[in-house]
C-alpha atoms as a PDB file:
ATOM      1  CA  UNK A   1      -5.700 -11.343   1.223  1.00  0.00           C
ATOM      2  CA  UNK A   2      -6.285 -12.110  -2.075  1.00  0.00           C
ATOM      3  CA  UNK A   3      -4.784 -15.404  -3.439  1.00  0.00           C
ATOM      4  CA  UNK A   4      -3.446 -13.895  -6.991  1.00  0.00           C
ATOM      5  CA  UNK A   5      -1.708 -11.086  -4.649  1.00  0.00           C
ATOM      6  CA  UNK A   6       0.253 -14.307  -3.030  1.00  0.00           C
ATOM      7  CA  UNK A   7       4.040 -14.053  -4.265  1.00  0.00           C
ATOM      8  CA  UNK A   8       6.367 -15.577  -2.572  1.00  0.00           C
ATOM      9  CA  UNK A   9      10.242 -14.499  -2.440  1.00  0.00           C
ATOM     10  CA  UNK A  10      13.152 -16.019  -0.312  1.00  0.00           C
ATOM     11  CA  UNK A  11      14.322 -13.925   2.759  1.00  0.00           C
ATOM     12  CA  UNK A  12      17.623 -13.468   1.462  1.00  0.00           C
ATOM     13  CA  UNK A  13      16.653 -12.960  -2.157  1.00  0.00           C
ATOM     14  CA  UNK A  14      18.615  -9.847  -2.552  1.00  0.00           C
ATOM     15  CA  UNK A  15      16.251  -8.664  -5.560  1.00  0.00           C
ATOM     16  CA  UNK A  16      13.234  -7.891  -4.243  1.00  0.00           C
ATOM     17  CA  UNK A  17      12.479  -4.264  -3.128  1.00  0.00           C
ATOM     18  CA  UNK A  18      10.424  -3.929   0.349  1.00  0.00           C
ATOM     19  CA  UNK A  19       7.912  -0.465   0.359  1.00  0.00           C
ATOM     20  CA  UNK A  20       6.473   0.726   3.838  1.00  0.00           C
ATOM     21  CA  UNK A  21       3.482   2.329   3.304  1.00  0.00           C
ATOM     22  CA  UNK A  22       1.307   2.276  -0.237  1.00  0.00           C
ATOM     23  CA  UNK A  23       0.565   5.857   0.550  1.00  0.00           C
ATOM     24  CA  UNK A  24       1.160   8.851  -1.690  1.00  0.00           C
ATOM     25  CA  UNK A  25       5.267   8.037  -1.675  1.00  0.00           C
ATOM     26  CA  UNK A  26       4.844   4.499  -1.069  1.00  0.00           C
ATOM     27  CA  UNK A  27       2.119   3.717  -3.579  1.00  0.00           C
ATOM     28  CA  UNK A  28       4.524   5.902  -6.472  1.00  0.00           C
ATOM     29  CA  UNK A  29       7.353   4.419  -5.473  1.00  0.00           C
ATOM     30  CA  UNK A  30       6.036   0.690  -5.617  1.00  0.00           C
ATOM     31  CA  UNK A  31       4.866   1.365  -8.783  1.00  0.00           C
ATOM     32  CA  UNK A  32       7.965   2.924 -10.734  1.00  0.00           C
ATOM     33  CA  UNK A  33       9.813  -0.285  -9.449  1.00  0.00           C
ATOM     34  CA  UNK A  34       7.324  -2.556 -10.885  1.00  0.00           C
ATOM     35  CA  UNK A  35       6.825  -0.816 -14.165  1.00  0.00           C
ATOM     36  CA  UNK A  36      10.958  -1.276 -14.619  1.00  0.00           C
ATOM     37  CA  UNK A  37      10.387  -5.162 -14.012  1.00  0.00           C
ATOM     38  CA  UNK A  38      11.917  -4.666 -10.309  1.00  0.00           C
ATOM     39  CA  UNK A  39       9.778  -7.430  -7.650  1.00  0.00           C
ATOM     40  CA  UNK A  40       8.287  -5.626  -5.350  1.00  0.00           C
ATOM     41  CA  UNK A  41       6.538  -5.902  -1.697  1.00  0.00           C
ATOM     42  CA  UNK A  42       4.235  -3.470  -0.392  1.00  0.00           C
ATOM     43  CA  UNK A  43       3.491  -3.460   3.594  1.00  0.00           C
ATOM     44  CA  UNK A  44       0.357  -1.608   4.831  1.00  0.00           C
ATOM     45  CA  UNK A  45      -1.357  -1.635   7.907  1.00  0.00           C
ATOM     46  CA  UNK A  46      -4.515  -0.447   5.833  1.00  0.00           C
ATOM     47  CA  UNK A  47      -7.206  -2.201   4.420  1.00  0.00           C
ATOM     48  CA  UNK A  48      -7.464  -4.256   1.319  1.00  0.00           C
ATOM     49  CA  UNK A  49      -9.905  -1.763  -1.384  1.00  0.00           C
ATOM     50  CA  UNK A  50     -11.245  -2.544  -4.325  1.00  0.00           C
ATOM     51  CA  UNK A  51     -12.072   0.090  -7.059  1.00  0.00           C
ATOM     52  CA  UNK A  52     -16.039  -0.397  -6.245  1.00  0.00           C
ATOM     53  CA  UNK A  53     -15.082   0.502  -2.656  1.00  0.00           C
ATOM     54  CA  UNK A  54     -13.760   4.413  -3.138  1.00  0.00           C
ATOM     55  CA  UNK A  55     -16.378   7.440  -2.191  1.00  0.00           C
ATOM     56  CA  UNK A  56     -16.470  10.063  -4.294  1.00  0.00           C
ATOM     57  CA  UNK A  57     -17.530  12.372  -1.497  1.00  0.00           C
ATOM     58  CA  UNK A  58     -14.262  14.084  -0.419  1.00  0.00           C
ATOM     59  CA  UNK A  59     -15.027  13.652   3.625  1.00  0.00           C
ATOM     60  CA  UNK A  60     -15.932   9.986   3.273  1.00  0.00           C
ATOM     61  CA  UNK A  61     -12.911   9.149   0.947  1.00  0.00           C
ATOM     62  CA  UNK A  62     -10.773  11.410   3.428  1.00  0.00           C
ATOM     63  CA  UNK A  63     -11.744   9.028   6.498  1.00  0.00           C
ATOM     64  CA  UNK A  64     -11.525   5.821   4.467  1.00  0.00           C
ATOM     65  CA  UNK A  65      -8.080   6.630   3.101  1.00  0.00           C
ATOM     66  CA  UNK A  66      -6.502   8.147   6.429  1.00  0.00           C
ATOM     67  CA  UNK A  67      -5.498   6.706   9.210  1.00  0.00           C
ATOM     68  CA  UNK A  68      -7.608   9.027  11.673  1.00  0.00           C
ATOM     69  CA  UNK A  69      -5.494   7.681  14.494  1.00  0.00           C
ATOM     70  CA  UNK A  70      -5.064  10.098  17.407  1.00  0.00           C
ATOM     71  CA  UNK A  71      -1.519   9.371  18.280  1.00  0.00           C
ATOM     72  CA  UNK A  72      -0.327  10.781  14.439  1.00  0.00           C
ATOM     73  CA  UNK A  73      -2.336  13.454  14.562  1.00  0.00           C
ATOM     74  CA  UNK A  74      -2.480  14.712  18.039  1.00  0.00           C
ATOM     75  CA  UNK A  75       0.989  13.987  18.968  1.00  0.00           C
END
């Protein structure tokens, strides 16, 4: 983790909004908050990327980005 991502809210603090998932919903979701001033938490079981760490090859970008897991894609 990065130290300037390190904000810290009270459990009970009633004003903070908690996002599963910085995926497709998550990620848009996160950000409308934000951009309206709302505080906002995003959990993900991902990786940490920076912008110097995206393929532009669609297969490569596709296995860095999903979550090639077997039990959500196999049943």
């Amino acid at each position: 983790m990065y130290a300037e991502n390190k904000a810290q809210f009270k459990h009970n603090d009633n004003h903070v909004v908690v996002v599963i998932g910085s995926g497709a919903g998550g990620g848009t979701l996160a950000n409308e908050l934000a951009q309206k001033g709302i505080d906002v938490v995003v959990l993900e079981a991902g990786a940490m990327h920076t912008q110097g760490d995206f393929s532009t090859e669609e297969w490569n970008a596709c296995k860095q980005l999903s979550r090639l897991d077997k039990r959500t894609t196999s049943g």
